[in-house]
Short mmCIF file of C-alpha atoms and ligand atoms in Angstrom, two decimals:
data_model
loop_
_atom_site.label_atom_id
_atom_site.label_comp_id
_atom_site.label_asym_id
_atom_site.label_seq_id
_atom_site.Cartn_x
_atom_site.Cartn_y
_atom_site.Cartn_z
CA UNK A 1211 -6.52 -54.69 -28.10
CA UNK A 1212 -8.90 -56.19 -25.52
CA UNK A 1213 -9.06 -54.32 -22.22
CA UNK A 1214 -8.98 -56.96 -19.47
CA UNK A 1215 -10.07 -54.47 -16.78
CA UNK A 1216 -13.55 -54.20 -18.37
CA UNK A 1217 -16.25 -56.51 -16.95
CA UNK A 1218 -17.56 -58.76 -19.72
CA UNK A 1219 -19.29 -61.57 -17.78
CA UNK A 1220 -23.01 -61.97 -17.10
CA UNK A 1221 -24.47 -60.88 -13.76
CA UNK A 1222 -26.79 -63.58 -12.44
CA UNK A 1223 -27.96 -64.10 -8.86
CA UNK A 1224 -25.50 -61.58 -7.46
CA UNK A 1225 -22.40 -63.04 -9.15
CA UNK A 1226 -20.46 -62.34 -12.34
CA UNK A 1227 -19.94 -65.47 -14.40
CA UNK A 1228 -19.11 -66.51 -17.98
CA UNK A 1229 -21.96 -67.65 -20.21
CA UNK A 1230 -22.93 -71.32 -19.98
CA UNK A 1231 -21.52 -71.97 -23.47
CA UNK A 1232 -18.38 -69.88 -22.92
CA UNK A 1233 -19.17 -68.04 -26.16
CA UNK A 1234 -18.34 -64.37 -26.56
CA UNK A 1235 -18.99 -61.65 -29.12
CA UNK A 1236 -16.59 -58.90 -30.18
CA UNK A 1237 -17.20 -55.30 -29.22
CA UNK A 1238 -15.28 -52.90 -31.45
CA UNK A 1239 -14.42 -49.29 -30.73
CA UNK A 1240 -16.37 -46.84 -32.93
CA UNK A 1241 -13.27 -44.63 -32.92
CA UNK A 1242 -10.36 -46.97 -33.70
CA UNK A 1243 -12.23 -50.02 -35.01
CA UNK A 1244 -10.12 -52.18 -32.67
CA UNK A 1245 -11.64 -54.94 -30.57
CA UNK A 1246 -12.31 -53.37 -27.20
CA UNK A 1247 -13.70 -56.41 -25.41
CA UNK A 1248 -14.95 -59.95 -25.93
CA UNK A 1249 -18.29 -60.02 -24.15
CA UNK A 1250 -20.06 -63.16 -22.95
CA UNK A 1251 -23.20 -63.96 -24.93
CA UNK A 1252 -26.12 -65.14 -22.78
CA UNK A 1253 -27.60 -68.48 -23.86
CA UNK A 1254 -31.18 -69.65 -23.32
CA UNK A 1255 -29.90 -71.48 -20.24
CA UNK A 1256 -28.41 -68.25 -18.85
CA UNK A 1257 -31.67 -66.38 -19.46
CA UNK A 1258 -33.59 -69.13 -17.68
CA UNK A 1259 -31.18 -68.99 -14.73
CA UNK A 1260 -31.42 -65.21 -14.49
CA UNK A 1261 -35.23 -65.34 -14.52
CA UNK A 1262 -35.21 -68.16 -11.93
CA UNK A 1263 -32.88 -66.11 -9.71
CA UNK A 1264 -35.21 -63.11 -10.00
CA UNK A 1265 -38.25 -65.24 -9.26
CA UNK A 1266 -36.59 -66.68 -6.15
CA UNK A 1267 -35.48 -63.24 -4.93
CA UNK A 1268 -38.86 -61.60 -5.53
CA UNK A 1269 -40.86 -62.59 -2.37
CA UNK A 1270 -38.28 -61.32 0.13
CA UNK A 1271 -37.67 -58.12 -1.88
CA UNK A 1272 -41.41 -57.45 -2.22
CA UNK A 1273 -41.86 -58.02 1.51
CA UNK A 1274 -39.50 -55.15 2.40
CA UNK A 1275 -41.07 -51.80 3.14
CA UNK A 1276 -40.70 -49.14 0.42
CA UNK A 1277 -38.38 -47.33 2.84
CA UNK A 1278 -36.09 -50.36 3.15
CA UNK A 1279 -35.99 -50.93 -0.62
CA UNK A 1280 -35.33 -47.23 -1.02
CA UNK A 1281 -32.14 -47.51 1.05
CA UNK A 1282 -30.60 -49.73 -1.64
CA UNK A 1283 -31.83 -47.46 -4.41
CA UNK A 1284 -30.30 -44.35 -2.89
CA UNK A 1285 -26.94 -46.09 -2.41
CA UNK A 1286 -26.95 -47.06 -6.07
CA UNK A 1287 -27.90 -43.50 -7.07
CA UNK A 1288 -24.84 -42.16 -5.26
CA UNK A 1289 -22.51 -44.76 -6.78
CA UNK A 1290 -23.78 -43.98 -10.31
CA UNK A 1291 -23.16 -40.28 -9.81
CA UNK A 1292 -19.65 -40.96 -8.48
CA UNK A 1293 -18.96 -43.07 -11.59
CA UNK A 1294 -19.80 -40.31 -14.08
CA UNK A 1295 -16.27 -40.05 -15.54
CA UNK A 1296 -15.79 -43.80 -15.89
CA UNK A 1297 -19.21 -44.34 -17.50
CA UNK A 1298 -18.56 -41.44 -19.90
CA UNK A 1299 -15.19 -42.96 -20.83
CA UNK A 1300 -16.71 -46.39 -21.54
CA UNK A 1301 -19.37 -44.91 -23.86
CA UNK A 1302 -16.82 -42.66 -25.58
CA UNK A 1303 -14.43 -45.51 -26.28
CA UNK A 1304 -17.01 -48.05 -27.37
CA UNK A 1305 -19.70 -45.97 -29.09
CA UNK A 1306 -17.90 -42.71 -29.82
CA UNK A 1307 -20.20 -40.65 -27.62
CA UNK A 1308 -18.44 -37.32 -26.79
CA UNK A 1309 -17.72 -36.93 -23.07
CA UNK A 1310 -18.68 -33.25 -23.50
CA UNK A 1311 -22.36 -34.15 -23.86
CA UNK A 1312 -22.48 -37.07 -21.45
CA UNK A 1313 -25.43 -36.54 -19.12
CA UNK A 1314 -26.52 -40.14 -18.52
CA UNK A 1315 -24.98 -40.68 -15.08
CA UNK A 1316 -26.68 -37.57 -13.70
CA UNK A 1317 -30.01 -38.43 -15.32
CA UNK A 1318 -29.78 -42.11 -14.36
CA UNK A 1319 -28.86 -41.37 -10.77
CA UNK A 1320 -31.88 -39.08 -10.50
CA UNK A 1321 -34.22 -41.97 -11.33
CA UNK A 1322 -32.87 -44.10 -8.48
CA UNK A 1323 -32.93 -41.18 -6.06
CA UNK A 1324 -36.49 -40.23 -7.06
CA UNK A 1325 -37.82 -43.77 -6.63
CA UNK A 1326 -36.00 -44.19 -3.32
CA UNK A 1327 -38.52 -41.72 -1.91
CA UNK A 1328 -41.38 -41.90 -4.42
CA UNK A 1329 -44.97 -41.71 -3.37
CA UNK A 1330 -45.99 -45.32 -3.89
CA UNK A 1331 -49.22 -45.94 -5.76
CA UNK A 1332 -51.89 -46.83 -3.25
CA UNK A 1333 -55.17 -48.59 -3.81
CA UNK A 1334 -58.57 -46.97 -3.50
CA UNK A 1335 -61.73 -47.77 -1.57
CA UNK A 1336 -65.43 -47.66 -2.48
CA UNK A 1337 -68.74 -47.71 -0.57
CA UNK A 1338 -70.78 -47.58 -3.79
CA UNK A 1339 -71.99 -51.18 -3.63
CA UNK A 1340 -74.65 -51.54 -0.89
CA UNK A 1341 -73.53 -54.08 1.72
CA UNK A 1342 -69.87 -53.94 0.67
CA UNK A 1343 -66.65 -52.13 1.47
CA UNK A 1344 -64.58 -52.57 -1.68
CA UNK A 1345 -60.88 -51.84 -2.01
CA UNK A 1346 -58.11 -52.13 -4.56
CA UNK A 1347 -54.64 -53.44 -3.79
CA UNK A 1348 -51.56 -52.39 -5.77
CA UNK A 1349 -49.06 -55.24 -5.92
CA UNK A 1350 -45.79 -55.85 -7.77
CA UNK A 1351 -46.09 -58.19 -10.78
CA UNK A 1352 -43.08 -60.39 -9.88
CA UNK A 1353 -40.31 -60.65 -12.47
CA UNK A 1354 -39.87 -57.65 -14.76
CA UNK A 1355 -37.69 -57.80 -17.87
CA UNK A 1356 -36.01 -54.82 -19.51
CA UNK A 1357 -34.56 -54.80 -23.03
CA UNK A 1358 -32.68 -51.64 -23.90
CA UNK A 1359 -31.01 -50.00 -26.94
CA UNK A 1360 -27.45 -48.77 -27.35
CA UNK A 1361 -27.79 -45.00 -27.72
CA UNK A 1362 -28.22 -43.94 -24.06
CA UNK A 1363 -27.95 -47.25 -22.21
CA UNK A 1364 -27.33 -45.90 -18.70
CA UNK A 1365 -30.46 -43.74 -18.85
CA UNK A 1366 -32.58 -46.70 -19.93
CA UNK A 1367 -31.06 -49.04 -17.37
CA UNK A 1368 -32.04 -46.59 -14.63
CA UNK A 1369 -35.35 -45.43 -16.10
CA UNK A 1370 -36.63 -49.01 -16.23
CA UNK A 1371 -35.02 -50.59 -13.19
CA UNK A 1372 -35.64 -47.86 -10.62
CA UNK A 1373 -39.48 -47.92 -10.78
CA UNK A 1374 -39.63 -51.70 -11.23
CA UNK A 1375 -37.45 -52.27 -8.15
CA UNK A 1376 -39.14 -49.59 -6.07
CA UNK A 1377 -42.50 -51.24 -6.76
CA UNK A 1378 -41.12 -54.47 -5.28
CA UNK A 1379 -40.27 -56.45 -8.43
CA UNK A 1380 -37.07 -58.33 -9.25
CA UNK A 1381 -35.55 -57.63 -12.68
CA UNK A 1382 -33.62 -59.15 -15.55
CA UNK A 1383 -32.14 -56.64 -18.00
CA UNK A 1384 -30.68 -57.45 -21.40
CA UNK A 1385 -28.43 -54.73 -22.80
CA UNK A 1386 -27.83 -54.05 -26.48
CA UNK A 1387 -25.12 -56.11 -28.16
CA UNK A 1388 -23.69 -52.77 -29.34
CA UNK A 1389 -23.39 -51.30 -25.84
CA UNK A 1390 -23.08 -53.96 -23.13
CA UNK A 1391 -20.28 -52.46 -21.03
CA UNK A 1392 -22.00 -49.75 -19.02
CA UNK A 1393 -24.86 -52.08 -18.04
CA UNK A 1394 -22.30 -54.53 -16.62
CA UNK A 1395 -20.59 -51.63 -14.88
CA UNK A 1396 -23.93 -50.69 -13.29
CA UNK A 1397 -24.46 -54.33 -12.27
CA UNK A 1398 -21.18 -54.10 -10.38
CA UNK A 1399 -22.37 -50.90 -8.69
CA UNK A 1400 -25.61 -52.69 -7.72
CA UNK A 1401 -23.52 -55.43 -6.11
CA UNK A 1402 -21.53 -52.75 -4.24
CA UNK A 1403 -24.79 -51.14 -3.13
CA UNK A 1404 -25.66 -54.47 -1.50
CA UNK A 1405 -28.79 -55.47 -3.44
CA UNK A 1406 -29.78 -59.03 -2.40
CA UNK A 1407 -28.71 -61.67 -4.98
CA UNK A 1408 -31.22 -62.17 -7.79
CA UNK A 1409 -33.02 -58.85 -7.36
CA UNK A 1410 -31.03 -57.39 -10.29
CA UNK A 1411 -29.69 -59.60 -13.10
CA UNK A 1412 -27.88 -58.23 -16.16
CA UNK A 1413 -27.37 -60.16 -19.40
CA UNK A 1414 -25.47 -59.30 -22.58
CA UNK A 1415 -26.32 -60.78 -25.95
CA UNK A 1416 -28.10 -60.45 -29.25
CA UNK A 1417 -31.80 -59.77 -29.79
CA UNK A 1418 -33.05 -62.84 -31.61
CA UNK A 1419 -31.30 -65.09 -29.03
CA UNK A 1420 -31.25 -63.84 -25.44
CA UNK A 1421 -33.72 -61.01 -26.14
CA UNK A 1422 -36.35 -63.26 -27.68
CA UNK A 1423 -36.00 -65.87 -24.92
CA UNK A 1424 -36.55 -63.18 -22.30
CA UNK A 1425 -39.49 -61.60 -24.14
CA UNK A 1426 -41.17 -65.03 -24.46
CA UNK A 1427 -40.37 -66.25 -20.95
CA UNK A 1428 -43.37 -67.58 -19.06
CA UNK A 1429 -42.12 -66.37 -15.67
CA UNK A 1430 -41.65 -62.78 -16.81
CA UNK A 1431 -44.81 -60.80 -16.02
CA UNK A 1432 -43.94 -57.36 -17.40
CA UNK A 1433 -41.51 -56.23 -20.08
CA UNK A 1434 -40.23 -52.73 -20.64
CA UNK A 1435 -38.65 -52.33 -24.07
CA UNK A 1436 -36.92 -49.41 -25.75
CA UNK A 1437 -35.68 -49.79 -29.31
CA UNK A 1438 -36.80 -49.65 -32.93
CA UNK A 1439 -40.43 -49.91 -34.00
CA UNK A 1440 -39.52 -52.96 -36.10
CA UNK A 1441 -38.27 -54.86 -33.02
CA UNK A 1442 -41.08 -53.42 -30.88
CA UNK A 1443 -43.67 -55.14 -33.07
CA UNK A 1444 -41.87 -58.49 -32.61
CA UNK A 1445 -41.65 -57.92 -28.86
CA UNK A 1446 -45.37 -57.16 -28.59
CA UNK A 1447 -46.16 -60.39 -30.43
CA UNK A 1448 -43.79 -62.46 -28.27
CA UNK A 1449 -45.23 -60.94 -25.10
CA UNK A 1450 -48.79 -61.75 -26.17
CA UNK A 1451 -48.10 -65.19 -27.62
CA UNK A 1452 -46.19 -66.37 -24.53
CA UNK A 1453 -48.13 -65.34 -21.42
CA UNK A 1454 -49.81 -61.99 -22.15
CA UNK A 1455 -47.15 -60.16 -20.15
CA UNK A 1456 -47.67 -56.42 -19.71
CA UNK A 1457 -45.51 -54.33 -22.03
CA UNK A 1458 -44.16 -50.84 -22.27
CA UNK A 1459 -42.82 -50.10 -25.77
CA UNK A 1460 -40.71 -46.97 -26.33
CA UNK A 1461 -39.94 -46.92 -30.06
CA UNK A 1462 -38.58 -44.82 -32.90
CA UNK A 1463 -39.42 -41.34 -34.11
CA UNK A 1464 -39.34 -38.92 -37.04
CA UNK A 1465 -39.98 -35.84 -34.97
CA UNK A 1466 -41.12 -32.60 -36.60
CA UNK A 1467 -40.43 -29.03 -35.45
CA UNK A 1468 -42.69 -26.30 -36.87
CA UNK A 1469 -41.24 -22.78 -36.93
CA UNK A 1470 -43.77 -19.98 -37.55
CA UNK A 1471 -42.65 -16.61 -38.91
CA UNK A 1472 -43.20 -14.82 -35.59
CA UNK A 1473 -40.83 -17.17 -33.73
CA UNK A 1474 -37.53 -16.20 -32.15
CA UNK A 1475 -35.40 -17.48 -35.05
CA UNK A 1476 -32.12 -17.61 -33.13
CA UNK A 1477 -33.65 -19.67 -30.31
CA UNK A 1478 -35.34 -21.99 -32.80
CA UNK A 1479 -32.07 -22.52 -34.70
CA UNK A 1480 -30.12 -23.11 -31.49
CA UNK A 1481 -32.59 -25.68 -30.15
CA UNK A 1482 -33.35 -27.58 -33.36
CA UNK A 1483 -29.66 -27.80 -34.24
CA UNK A 1484 -28.88 -29.21 -30.79
CA UNK A 1485 -31.72 -31.73 -31.06
CA UNK A 1486 -30.60 -33.26 -34.36
CA UNK A 1487 -26.92 -33.07 -33.49
CA UNK A 1488 -26.97 -34.68 -30.05
CA UNK A 1489 -25.10 -38.03 -30.08
CA UNK A 1490 -24.54 -37.55 -33.82
CA UNK A 1491 -28.28 -37.65 -34.48
CA UNK A 1492 -28.67 -41.00 -32.74
CA UNK A 1493 -31.56 -40.13 -30.42
CA UNK A 1494 -35.16 -41.28 -30.77
CA UNK A 1495 -36.70 -37.83 -30.42
CA UNK A 1496 -34.26 -35.84 -32.60
CA UNK A 1497 -36.19 -33.27 -34.68
CA UNK A 1498 -35.18 -34.72 -38.03
CA UNK A 1499 -37.89 -32.79 -39.95
CA UNK A 1500 -38.07 -29.01 -39.62
CA UNK A 1501 -40.95 -27.07 -41.23
CA UNK A 1502 -40.29 -23.32 -41.55
CA UNK A 1503 -42.86 -20.73 -42.62
CA UNK A 1504 -41.94 -19.29 -46.04
CA UNK A 1505 -41.29 -15.68 -44.94
CA UNK A 1506 -38.40 -16.66 -42.65
CA UNK A 1507 -37.25 -19.83 -44.47
CA UNK A 1508 -34.15 -18.33 -46.12
CA UNK A 1509 -32.97 -16.61 -42.93
CA UNK A 1510 -33.58 -19.76 -40.85
CA UNK A 1511 -31.67 -21.94 -43.31
CA UNK A 1512 -28.62 -19.64 -43.40
CA UNK A 1513 -28.39 -19.51 -39.61
CA UNK A 1514 -28.99 -23.26 -39.29
CA UNK A 1515 -26.25 -24.03 -41.83
CA UNK A 1516 -23.74 -21.93 -39.90
CA UNK A 1517 -24.70 -23.53 -36.58
CA UNK A 1518 -24.66 -27.08 -38.00
CA UNK A 1519 -21.24 -26.58 -39.61
CA UNK A 1520 -19.71 -25.41 -36.32
CA UNK A 1521 -19.59 -28.95 -34.92
CA UNK A 1522 -16.17 -30.11 -33.77
CA UNK A 1523 -15.56 -33.68 -34.83
CA UNK A 1524 -12.80 -35.60 -33.16
CA UNK A 1525 -11.72 -37.85 -30.33
CA UNK A 1526 -14.86 -38.28 -28.18
CA UNK A 1527 -12.76 -38.44 -25.00
CA UNK A 1528 -11.49 -34.89 -25.73
CA UNK A 1529 -13.79 -32.46 -23.84
CA UNK A 1530 -13.69 -29.97 -26.75
CA UNK A 1531 -15.20 -32.49 -29.20
CA UNK A 1532 -18.91 -31.95 -29.89
CA UNK A 1533 -19.53 -34.63 -32.54
CA UNK A 1534 -18.34 -38.20 -32.38
CA UNK A 1535 -18.56 -40.97 -34.97
CA UNK A 1536 -21.69 -43.04 -35.57
CA UNK A 1537 -21.85 -45.96 -33.15
CA UNK A 1538 -20.71 -48.70 -35.50
CA UNK A 1539 -20.14 -49.66 -39.13
CA UNK A 1540 -23.74 -50.71 -39.70
CA UNK A 1541 -25.10 -47.43 -38.34
CA UNK A 1542 -22.60 -45.45 -40.43
CA UNK A 1543 -23.46 -47.32 -43.63
CA UNK A 1544 -27.19 -46.85 -42.99
CA UNK A 1545 -26.84 -43.09 -42.60
CA UNK A 1546 -24.77 -42.80 -45.81
CA UNK A 1547 -27.39 -44.86 -47.65
CA UNK A 1548 -30.14 -42.44 -46.57
CA UNK A 1549 -27.99 -39.49 -47.65
CA UNK A 1550 -27.68 -41.01 -51.14
CA UNK A 1551 -31.48 -41.48 -51.22
CA UNK A 1552 -31.93 -37.87 -50.11
CA UNK A 1553 -29.77 -36.62 -52.99
CA UNK A 1554 -32.05 -38.37 -55.47
CA UNK A 1555 -35.24 -36.88 -54.07
CA UNK A 1556 -34.32 -33.51 -52.52
CA UNK A 1557 -31.64 -30.81 -52.62
CA UNK A 1558 -28.57 -31.22 -50.40
CA UNK A 1559 -27.33 -27.80 -49.29
CA UNK A 1560 -24.30 -28.92 -47.30
CA UNK A 1561 -20.95 -30.21 -48.56
CA UNK A 1562 -20.39 -33.87 -49.46
CA UNK A 1563 -19.22 -36.74 -47.31
CA UNK A 1564 -15.46 -36.55 -46.84
CA UNK A 1565 -15.48 -37.34 -43.10
CA UNK A 1566 -13.00 -39.99 -41.92
CA UNK A 1567 -13.80 -43.35 -40.29
CA UNK A 1568 -17.33 -43.63 -38.96
CA UNK A 1569 -17.91 -39.85 -38.85
CA UNK A 1570 -20.73 -38.28 -40.88
CA UNK A 1571 -20.70 -34.63 -41.96
CA UNK A 1572 -23.81 -32.77 -40.74
CA UNK A 1573 -26.16 -32.85 -43.72
CA UNK A 1574 -29.18 -30.69 -44.66
CA UNK A 1575 -31.76 -31.40 -47.36
CA UNK A 1576 -34.39 -28.92 -48.54
CA UNK A 1577 -37.44 -29.24 -50.82
CA UNK A 1578 -37.93 -32.92 -50.03
CA UNK A 1579 -41.29 -34.33 -51.22
CA UNK A 1580 -43.47 -35.54 -48.35
CA UNK A 1581 -43.91 -39.08 -49.63
CA UNK A 1582 -40.24 -40.18 -50.07
CA UNK A 1583 -38.42 -42.63 -47.81
CA UNK A 1584 -36.04 -40.16 -46.15
CA UNK A 1585 -39.09 -38.17 -45.07
CA UNK A 1586 -40.80 -41.20 -43.55
CA UNK A 1587 -38.04 -43.35 -42.03
CA UNK A 1588 -35.72 -42.85 -39.10
CA UNK A 1589 -32.16 -42.05 -40.29
CA UNK A 1590 -30.47 -41.93 -36.85
CA UNK A 1591 -27.68 -39.62 -38.01
CA UNK A 1592 -26.85 -35.89 -38.23
CA UNK A 1593 -29.17 -35.48 -41.21
CA UNK A 1594 -32.04 -32.99 -41.23
CA UNK A 1595 -34.76 -32.03 -43.71
CA UNK A 1596 -35.79 -28.39 -43.76
CA UNK A 1597 -39.00 -27.82 -45.77
CA UNK A 1598 -41.15 -24.71 -46.05
CA UNK A 1599 -44.87 -24.20 -45.50
CA UNK A 1600 -47.44 -21.43 -45.95
CA UNK A 1601 -50.38 -22.18 -43.65
CA UNK A 1602 -50.89 -23.60 -40.16
CA UNK A 1603 -53.11 -26.36 -41.55
CA UNK A 1604 -50.45 -27.40 -44.07
CA UNK A 1605 -47.73 -27.50 -41.38
CA UNK A 1606 -49.82 -29.67 -39.05
CA UNK A 1607 -50.85 -31.99 -41.89
CA UNK A 1608 -47.25 -32.56 -42.99
CA UNK A 1609 -45.95 -32.92 -39.43
CA UNK A 1610 -48.54 -35.65 -38.79
CA UNK A 1611 -47.95 -37.35 -42.13
CA UNK A 1612 -45.84 -40.18 -40.68
CA UNK A 1613 -46.41 -43.42 -38.83
CA UNK A 1614 -44.26 -42.09 -35.95
CA UNK A 1615 -45.57 -39.92 -33.14
CA UNK A 1616 -42.94 -39.54 -30.44
CA UNK A 1617 -42.12 -35.85 -30.09
CA UNK A 1618 -43.08 -32.65 -31.93
CA UNK A 1619 -42.24 -28.99 -31.44
CA UNK A 1620 -43.86 -25.68 -32.33
CA UNK A 1621 -42.15 -22.29 -32.25
CA UNK A 1622 -44.38 -19.17 -32.22
CA UNK A 1623 -45.11 -16.17 -29.99
CA UNK A 1624 -48.87 -16.55 -30.59
CA UNK A 1625 -50.19 -18.55 -27.62
CA UNK A 1626 -53.53 -19.37 -29.28
CA UNK A 1627 -51.75 -20.78 -32.30
CA UNK A 1628 -49.27 -22.69 -30.11
CA UNK A 1629 -52.09 -24.38 -28.22
CA UNK A 1630 -54.11 -25.13 -31.37
CA UNK A 1631 -51.11 -26.75 -32.99
CA UNK A 1632 -50.02 -28.60 -29.84
CA UNK A 1633 -53.46 -30.14 -29.49
CA UNK A 1634 -53.49 -31.22 -33.17
CA UNK A 1635 -50.00 -32.69 -33.37
CA UNK A 1636 -49.98 -36.49 -33.12
CA UNK A 1637 -47.13 -36.96 -30.66
CA UNK A 1638 -46.62 -38.25 -27.13
CA UNK A 1639 -44.82 -35.02 -26.21
CA UNK A 1640 -45.08 -31.54 -27.76
CA UNK A 1641 -42.57 -28.80 -27.01
CA UNK A 1642 -43.80 -25.20 -27.24
CA UNK A 1643 -40.88 -22.87 -27.95
CA UNK A 1644 -38.58 -25.71 -26.98
CA UNK A 1645 -37.72 -29.02 -28.57
CA UNK A 1646 -36.24 -32.39 -27.66
CA UNK A 1647 -34.48 -33.42 -25.50
CA UNK A 1648 -36.38 -30.91 -23.28
CA UNK A 1649 -38.84 -32.82 -21.14
CA UNK A 1650 -40.67 -32.22 -17.89
CA UNK A 1651 -39.14 -34.44 -15.25
CA UNK A 1652 -42.40 -35.72 -13.86
CA UNK A 1653 -44.36 -35.78 -17.12
CA UNK A 1654 -45.32 -39.05 -18.84
CA UNK A 1655 -43.06 -39.94 -21.78
CA UNK A 1656 -43.92 -42.19 -24.71
CA UNK A 1657 -45.14 -42.37 -28.25
CA UNK A 1658 -48.39 -42.26 -30.23
CA UNK A 1659 -48.98 -44.44 -33.31
CA UNK A 1660 -45.97 -46.68 -34.12
CA UNK A 1661 -43.75 -44.84 -31.64
CA UNK A 1662 -44.97 -46.87 -28.70
CA UNK A 1663 -47.41 -48.20 -26.16
CA UNK A 1664 -47.82 -46.95 -22.57
CA UNK A 1665 -46.01 -44.11 -20.83
CA UNK A 1666 -42.77 -44.16 -18.86
CA UNK A 1667 -40.98 -41.78 -16.55
CA UNK A 1668 -41.16 -41.27 -12.87
CA UNK A 1669 -44.43 -42.33 -11.24
CA UNK A 1670 -46.06 -43.17 -14.62
CA UNK A 1671 -43.77 -46.19 -15.12
CA UNK A 1672 -45.00 -47.84 -11.96
CA UNK A 1673 -48.47 -48.63 -13.32
CA UNK A 1674 -47.11 -51.29 -15.69
CA UNK A 1675 -44.97 -52.77 -12.98
CA UNK A 1676 -47.91 -53.28 -10.59
CA UNK A 1677 -51.16 -55.19 -10.69
CA UNK A 1678 -54.39 -53.65 -9.45
CA UNK A 1679 -56.54 -56.15 -7.60
CA UNK A 1680 -60.14 -55.52 -6.51
CA UNK A 1681 -61.05 -57.02 -3.13
CA UNK A 1682 -64.79 -57.08 -2.46
CA UNK A 1683 -65.65 -57.26 1.25
CA UNK A 1684 -69.19 -58.17 2.26
CA UNK A 1685 -70.09 -56.43 5.50
CA UNK A 1686 -73.08 -57.64 7.55
CA UNK A 1687 -75.40 -54.85 8.55
CA UNK A 1688 -74.00 -52.37 6.03
CA UNK A 1689 -76.76 -51.35 3.66
CA UNK A 1690 -78.66 -53.91 1.57
P1 NAD B 3153 -33.17 -52.40 -31.82
O1 NAD B 3153 -34.63 -52.53 -31.91
O2 NAD B 3153 -32.34 -52.91 -32.91
O3 NAD B 3153 -32.64 -53.10 -30.48
C1 NAD B 3153 -33.11 -52.75 -29.20
C2 NAD B 3153 -32.93 -53.93 -28.26
O4 NAD B 3153 -33.75 -55.00 -28.71
C3 NAD B 3153 -31.51 -54.48 -28.22
O5 NAD B 3153 -31.19 -54.87 -26.90
C4 NAD B 3153 -31.59 -55.69 -29.13
O6 NAD B 3153 -30.63 -56.70 -28.83
C5 NAD B 3153 -32.99 -56.19 -28.84
N1 NAD B 3153 -33.58 -57.00 -29.91
C6 NAD B 3153 -33.37 -56.92 -31.25
N2 NAD B 3153 -34.09 -57.86 -31.89
C7 NAD B 3153 -34.76 -58.56 -30.95
C8 NAD B 3153 -35.65 -59.66 -30.97
N3 NAD B 3153 -36.00 -60.26 -32.12
N4 NAD B 3153 -36.16 -60.12 -29.81
C9 NAD B 3153 -35.84 -59.52 -28.65
N5 NAD B 3153 -34.98 -58.49 -28.54
C10 NAD B 3153 -34.45 -58.00 -29.68
O7 NAD B 3153 -32.89 -50.84 -31.56
P2 NAD B 3153 -31.47 -50.13 -31.42
O8 NAD B 3153 -30.84 -50.02 -32.76
O9 NAD B 3153 -30.71 -50.73 -30.30
O10 NAD B 3153 -31.90 -48.68 -30.90
C11 NAD B 3153 -32.25 -47.65 -31.75
C12 NAD B 3153 -33.76 -47.52 -31.84
O11 NAD B 3153 -34.29 -47.29 -30.54
C13 NAD B 3153 -34.20 -46.34 -32.68
O12 NAD B 3153 -35.30 -46.70 -33.46
C14 NAD B 3153 -34.61 -45.31 -31.64
O13 NAD B 3153 -35.53 -44.36 -32.09
C15 NAD B 3153 -35.18 -46.19 -30.58
N6 NAD B 3153 -35.19 -45.49 -29.28
C16 NAD B 3153 -36.40 -45.11 -28.76
C17 NAD B 3153 -36.43 -44.40 -27.56
C18 NAD B 3153 -37.73 -43.97 -26.92
O14 NAD B 3153 -37.73 -43.60 -25.75
N7 NAD B 3153 -38.86 -43.99 -27.62
C19 NAD B 3153 -35.24 -44.06 -26.92
C20 NAD B 3153 -34.03 -44.48 -27.49
C21 NAD B 3153 -34.02 -45.19 -28.67
#
């Protein structure tokens, strides 16, 4: 049954409105399969209007002092935090995300609060050219676009918009067709926070339509994208072919965790289990490959199996539930397909798939050859490979033997070894005696190899959202 209290319209120039064609797409609950909402699909015309609204709003927004922009950001931060329960409910009902592990409102609110008071990038000056005083100016790029995935949409909404807005840009965000509701909810909060019309615009719709139009738009000057590596490659091409817009790409992962035989086994089991289990394995940095040194492999596996089996599947709105269903039918079918592949190439040491609806039983494979598909590709489900290794060199080689390079972890009490391995792992982030989602708040986040381009998070995001201009000032009487 469609819930008429849920906002399903597009947010353009400060107003909610239906799409120009009146067309909608169905959003089904991952739990019941029922239609939860009919959401308006943005057309090319809607995208053009949203970008035009942002372009018109940009000069006045950019002219405000950082302090004055910050006042809007801090209001929005407070409203997001106050909406924690409602945002958690929307994600639970639509995508099956358990409310027990919902952290997005807190994390998202922190981005807006941080950027409301951030130290703004300032230009530099140089006296190194005789006869000149040279300076650089840091200026907002104009219209920034954001295209986000469905797994943690509130975090990505905030992570992209807060720095872009703080830097003085106006934004157009397109949410994922699988998770449009919380972005529209946040658009409503932005309206309540009093943002001037056009500074924030939020569109719903599919990738090849609204997404592609936005990525190719000539008036968009920077694009921050999070999603799969497959789509990321298309986005990079569209950005270049259209107007060479600046891009941040945050893409997929196949993250390894290496556990040496001197590690604290219980801590390693606890952390790695949490990483692959969070949101039913649907996170980019989940440690989906675990390499354990031979001496402790049997003990690690036994403990991991017990921990993995303790998940409580059920109604995601029930606070005692720790594992929800996969987000939709496609995601569920994909995970089951990978499990079948895994059975052909490795040894499954957990029970079969008798889970109801879109739920997937936590699944472990051991002895999986390095070259097979399940070892190389992102499964995005509660499926983990636990292989053994003998030497440090072998562990690092296998961990790096993938096109992905988002996150890696190493567990050992030997500091020299930890630092050797951390420096050799090909990943944007390496956890030492910790694994994803652990992450330093003010550290750059992003991927090596096919896991991405550029770095996001806190002050690091601002670079892409600003231009650096050199101004060369000839000064009479100064030097040559
Ligand atoms: P996806 O690539 O299918 O979609 C992401 C977004 O791109 C959606 O809004 C979609 O509508 C849009 N899109 C799809 N095709 C497009 C096109 N041709 N042109 C323009 N836009 C298009 O990814 P997804 O399934 O939503 O998300 C899961 C993926 O995201 C996983 O690979 C995961 O690892 C990755 N992810 C990465 C990070 C990170 O920080 N590196 C974080 C979360 C998720």
